[in-house]
Amino acid sequence: MSADRPLVFAHRGSSEALPEHTLAAYLRALDEGADGLECDVRLTRDGHLVCVHDRRLDRTSNGRGLVSGKTLAELDELDFGSWHPSAGDDPLDDPPDPDRTRLLTLDRLLGAVRDSGRQVRLLIETKHPSRYGADVERRLVELLRRHGLADPRPDDPVRVTVMSFAALALRRVRTLAPAIPTVYLLELLPPGVSKGRLPFGARIAGPGVGLLRTRPQLVPALRAAGHGTYVWTVNTADELDLALAQGVDGVITDRPRFVLDRLGAG
């Protein structure tokens, strides 16, 4: 990253161009030059972490029901990409490219990021409420340990940060793996945060771009308290200009190439 621009994180991969949370979307984001990737994780019925945003399968697959009620094998039978507008882009793509349509596990994403041969920052959001509660963070830290990512060193090419809207989830990560940075995600503004106070262990705030508009003093207050700011989801020129004017440390976007071009980072 250049010191004079924020980090650019690909939200669910390069998710405007390709189906969100697919391996193809993440590889596209790396090819486009994103500094980092963002993913959401949920726990399956048989204890696997999968990269899916919604509680239900309906929007981003041809399945029905809750992600948490399915086994990994059941989810692996579903199509997670044909809903996306890019599905018909390549007439020679028959059968469909599995990297565009197959469920992505966090284990597989971590492997791909480690094999990329470049520096990557990975933001992992644990989704709550969940029927599995603390098991989500416990399984996450176990998986990060297996990949050698739970105790980062300064020279590690892959650096993981855990995010959540749930302060308790961040506290659990802090207890299980104190060296992993955490981001407190914000859609509304809880008491105290407007003055720069974050939950125990969190050093970065993650406000939605709407909060930057309605609470222009939020980022300065966080900065004065020594906290960083990653803002989501920045997809337009106006949103990027707002984020830059407030001096955020990172932008999370569906359009990493667009943002990088606007930043002159091509």
Coordinates of C-alpha atoms in Angstrom, one line a residue:
M1 CA 0.0 0.0 0.0
S2 CA 1.1 3.6 -0.7
A3 CA 1.3 5.6 2.5
D4 CA -0.8 8.3 1.0
R5 CA -3.9 6.3 0.2
P6 CA -6.2 3.9 2.2
L7 CA -6.1 0.2 1.9
V8 CA -8.6 -1.2 -0.6
F9 CA -10.5 -4.3 0.4
A10 CA -12.6 -6.3 -2.0
H11 CA -16.0 -6.8 -0.4
R12 CA -16.9 -10.5 -0.8
G13 CA -14.3 -10.5 -3.6
S14 CA -14.7 -8.4 -6.8
S15 CA -18.4 -8.9 -6.3
E16 CA -19.7 -6.5 -8.8
A17 CA -17.9 -8.4 -11.6
L18 CA -18.4 -11.9 -10.4
P19 CA -20.6 -13.8 -7.9
E20 CA -19.9 -12.8 -4.3
H21 CA -17.9 -15.2 -2.1
T22 CA -16.8 -17.4 -5.0
L23 CA -13.2 -18.3 -5.5
A24 CA -13.3 -16.6 -8.9
A25 CA -14.4 -13.3 -7.3
Y26 CA -11.5 -13.4 -4.9
L27 CA -8.9 -14.3 -7.5
R28 CA -10.3 -11.5 -9.7
A29 CA -9.8 -9.1 -6.8
L30 CA -6.2 -10.1 -6.3
D31 CA -5.6 -9.8 -10.1
E32 CA -7.1 -6.3 -9.9
G33 CA -4.6 -5.3 -7.3
A34 CA -6.7 -5.1 -4.1
D35 CA -4.7 -4.8 -1.0
G36 CA -7.0 -7.2 0.8
L37 CA -10.2 -9.3 0.7
E38 CA -13.3 -9.3 2.9
C39 CA -15.5 -12.3 3.6
D40 CA -18.3 -13.4 5.8
V41 CA -18.3 -16.7 7.5
R42 CA -21.1 -19.0 8.8
L43 CA -20.9 -22.4 10.5
T44 CA -22.5 -25.4 8.8
R45 CA -24.5 -28.1 10.7
D46 CA -21.4 -30.3 10.7
G47 CA -19.0 -27.6 11.9
H48 CA -17.4 -26.1 8.7
L49 CA -16.9 -22.4 8.1
V50 CA -18.3 -21.3 4.8
C51 CA -18.2 -18.0 3.0
V52 CA -21.8 -16.9 2.8
H53 CA -23.3 -13.6 3.9
D54 CA -27.0 -14.3 4.3
R55 CA -28.6 -16.6 6.9
R56 CA -30.7 -18.1 4.2
L57 CA -29.5 -19.7 0.9
D58 CA -32.2 -18.2 -1.3
R59 CA -30.6 -15.1 -2.6
T60 CA -27.2 -16.4 -3.7
S61 CA -27.8 -20.1 -4.5
N62 CA -30.4 -22.4 -6.0
G63 CA -31.0 -23.8 -2.5
R64 CA -33.5 -23.0 0.2
G65 CA -33.4 -22.9 4.0
L66 CA -30.7 -21.9 6.5
V67 CA -27.0 -22.2 5.9
S68 CA -26.6 -23.4 9.5
G69 CA -29.1 -26.2 8.9
K70 CA -27.1 -27.8 6.1
T71 CA -24.0 -30.0 6.0
L72 CA -21.1 -29.1 3.9
A73 CA -21.8 -31.9 1.5
E74 CA -25.4 -30.6 1.1
L75 CA -24.2 -27.1 0.4
D76 CA -21.5 -28.4 -2.0
E77 CA -24.3 -29.7 -4.3
L78 CA -25.8 -26.2 -4.8
D79 CA -25.0 -23.6 -7.4
F80 CA -23.8 -20.3 -5.9
G81 CA -23.1 -18.4 -9.1
S82 CA -25.6 -18.7 -11.8
W83 CA -27.8 -16.0 -10.2
H84 CA -25.2 -13.3 -11.0
P85 CA -25.4 -11.1 -14.1
S86 CA -22.0 -12.4 -15.2
A87 CA -23.2 -16.0 -15.5
G88 CA -23.8 -15.7 -19.3
D89 CA -20.7 -13.7 -20.1
D90 CA -18.8 -16.6 -21.6
P91 CA -20.7 -18.8 -24.1
L92 CA -17.9 -21.4 -23.9
D93 CA -18.3 -21.8 -20.2
D94 CA -20.2 -25.0 -20.4
P95 CA -20.2 -26.7 -18.0
P96 CA -19.9 -23.6 -15.7
D97 CA -16.6 -22.8 -14.1
P98 CA -16.8 -24.3 -10.6
D99 CA -14.8 -21.4 -9.3
R100 CA -17.7 -19.2 -10.2
T101 CA -20.5 -21.5 -8.9
R102 CA -19.2 -23.7 -6.1
L103 CA -19.6 -22.9 -2.4
L104 CA -16.3 -21.6 -1.0
T105 CA -15.1 -22.8 2.4
L106 CA -12.9 -20.5 4.5
D107 CA -10.3 -23.3 4.5
R108 CA -10.1 -23.1 0.7
L109 CA -10.0 -19.4 0.6
L110 CA -7.1 -19.3 3.2
G111 CA -5.2 -21.8 1.0
A112 CA -5.7 -19.7 -2.1
V113 CA -4.6 -16.5 -0.4
R114 CA -1.5 -18.2 1.0
D115 CA -0.7 -19.6 -2.4
S116 CA -1.1 -16.3 -4.2
G117 CA 2.5 -15.3 -3.7
R118 CA 1.8 -11.8 -2.6
Q119 CA 0.9 -9.7 0.5
V120 CA -2.8 -10.0 1.3
R121 CA -4.8 -8.6 4.2
L122 CA -7.9 -10.7 4.9
L123 CA -10.9 -9.3 6.8
I124 CA -13.1 -12.1 8.1
E125 CA -16.5 -11.2 9.5
T126 CA -18.2 -13.6 11.9
K127 CA -22.0 -13.4 11.4
H128 CA -24.3 -13.2 14.5
P129 CA -26.7 -14.0 15.9
S130 CA -25.9 -17.7 15.2
R131 CA -27.4 -20.9 16.6
Y132 CA -23.8 -22.0 17.2
G133 CA -22.8 -18.9 19.3
A134 CA -19.2 -19.0 20.5
D135 CA -18.4 -22.0 18.4
V136 CA -18.1 -19.7 15.4
E137 CA -15.1 -17.9 16.8
R138 CA -13.7 -21.0 18.3
R139 CA -13.7 -22.8 15.0
L140 CA -12.4 -19.8 13.3
V141 CA -9.4 -19.5 15.5
E142 CA -8.7 -23.2 15.3
L143 CA -8.7 -22.9 11.5
L144 CA -6.4 -19.9 11.5
R145 CA -4.0 -21.8 13.8
R146 CA -3.9 -24.7 11.3
H147 CA -2.9 -22.2 8.6
G148 CA -0.3 -20.5 10.8
L149 CA -2.3 -17.3 10.8
A150 CA -3.4 -16.9 14.4
D151 CA -0.1 -15.5 15.7
P152 CA 1.1 -13.1 13.0
R153 CA 4.6 -12.0 12.6
P154 CA 5.6 -8.7 11.0
D155 CA 7.0 -10.4 7.9
D156 CA 4.0 -12.6 7.3
P157 CA 2.6 -12.0 3.7
V158 CA -1.0 -12.9 4.8
R159 CA -2.5 -10.9 7.7
V160 CA -5.9 -11.7 9.1
T161 CA -8.3 -9.3 10.9
V162 CA -11.6 -10.5 12.4
M163 CA -14.7 -8.2 12.2
S164 CA -18.1 -8.3 13.8
F165 CA -21.1 -6.2 14.6
A166 CA -21.2 -8.2 17.9
A167 CA -18.9 -6.9 20.6
L168 CA -19.0 -10.2 22.4
A169 CA -17.7 -12.0 19.3
L170 CA -14.7 -9.6 19.2
R171 CA -14.1 -10.3 22.9
R172 CA -14.0 -14.0 22.3
V173 CA -11.4 -13.5 19.5
R174 CA -9.4 -11.4 21.8
T175 CA -9.4 -14.1 24.4
L176 CA -8.7 -17.0 22.0
A177 CA -6.1 -15.3 19.9
P178 CA -4.9 -12.0 21.4
A179 CA -2.6 -11.2 18.5
I180 CA -5.3 -11.1 15.9
P181 CA -6.6 -7.5 15.3
T182 CA -10.4 -6.9 15.4
V183 CA -12.8 -4.4 13.8
Y184 CA -16.0 -3.3 15.4
L185 CA -18.5 -3.0 12.6
L186 CA -21.1 -0.2 12.9
E187 CA -24.4 0.4 11.2
L188 CA -25.8 2.5 14.0
L189 CA -23.8 4.4 16.6
P190 CA -23.8 2.8 20.1
P191 CA -23.2 5.1 23.1
G192 CA -19.6 6.1 23.6
V193 CA -18.4 5.2 20.1
S194 CA -19.1 8.8 18.9
K195 CA -16.4 9.8 21.5
G196 CA -13.9 7.3 20.1
R197 CA -14.5 4.5 22.6
L198 CA -14.6 0.9 21.1
P199 CA -15.3 -2.4 22.8
F200 CA -12.6 -4.2 24.7
G201 CA -9.8 -5.3 22.3
A202 CA -11.0 -3.5 19.2
R203 CA -8.6 -1.1 17.7
I204 CA -10.4 -0.4 14.4
A205 CA -13.9 0.8 13.8
G206 CA -15.9 -0.3 10.7
P207 CA -18.7 2.2 10.0
G208 CA -21.0 2.1 7.1
V209 CA -20.5 4.9 4.6
G210 CA -23.9 6.4 5.7
L211 CA -22.4 7.1 9.2
L212 CA -19.6 9.1 7.6
R213 CA -22.3 11.4 6.1
T214 CA -24.5 11.8 9.2
R215 CA -21.7 11.8 11.8
P216 CA -18.8 13.8 10.3
Q217 CA -17.0 13.9 13.6
L218 CA -16.9 10.2 14.1
V219 CA -13.7 9.5 12.2
P220 CA -11.8 12.4 13.8
A221 CA -12.9 11.2 17.2
L222 CA -11.7 7.7 16.5
R223 CA -8.4 9.0 15.2
A224 CA -7.9 11.1 18.3
A225 CA -8.5 8.0 20.4
G226 CA -5.8 6.1 18.5
H227 CA -8.2 3.9 16.4
G228 CA -8.2 3.2 12.7
T229 CA -11.3 3.2 10.5
Y230 CA -12.3 0.9 7.7
V231 CA -15.5 2.1 5.9
W232 CA -18.0 0.0 4.0
T233 CA -19.3 -0.3 1.3
V234 CA -17.7 2.3 -0.9
N235 CA -18.8 1.9 -4.5
T236 CA -19.3 5.3 -6.1
A237 CA -17.0 8.3 -6.7
D238 CA -19.0 10.4 -4.2
E239 CA -18.6 7.8 -1.5
L240 CA -14.9 7.4 -2.2
D241 CA -14.4 11.2 -2.1
L242 CA -16.2 11.3 1.3
A243 CA -14.1 8.6 2.7
L244 CA -10.9 10.2 1.5
A245 CA -11.9 13.6 2.8
Q246 CA -12.3 12.1 6.3
G247 CA -9.0 10.3 6.1
V248 CA -10.1 6.7 6.6
D249 CA -7.5 3.9 6.8
G250 CA -9.3 1.5 4.5
V251 CA -12.2 1.2 2.1
I252 CA -14.2 -1.9 1.6
T253 CA -15.8 -2.1 -1.9
D254 CA -17.5 -4.3 -4.4
R255 CA -15.5 -2.5 -7.1
P256 CA -11.8 -2.8 -6.2
R257 CA -10.5 -1.9 -9.7
F258 CA -12.7 1.2 -9.9
V259 CA -11.5 2.4 -6.5
L260 CA -7.9 1.7 -7.3
D261 CA -8.2 3.5 -10.6
R262 CA -9.7 6.5 -8.8
L263 CA -6.9 6.5 -6.3
G264 CA -4.3 6.4 -9.1
A265 CA -3.0 3.1 -7.9
G266 CA -3.3 1.3 -11.2

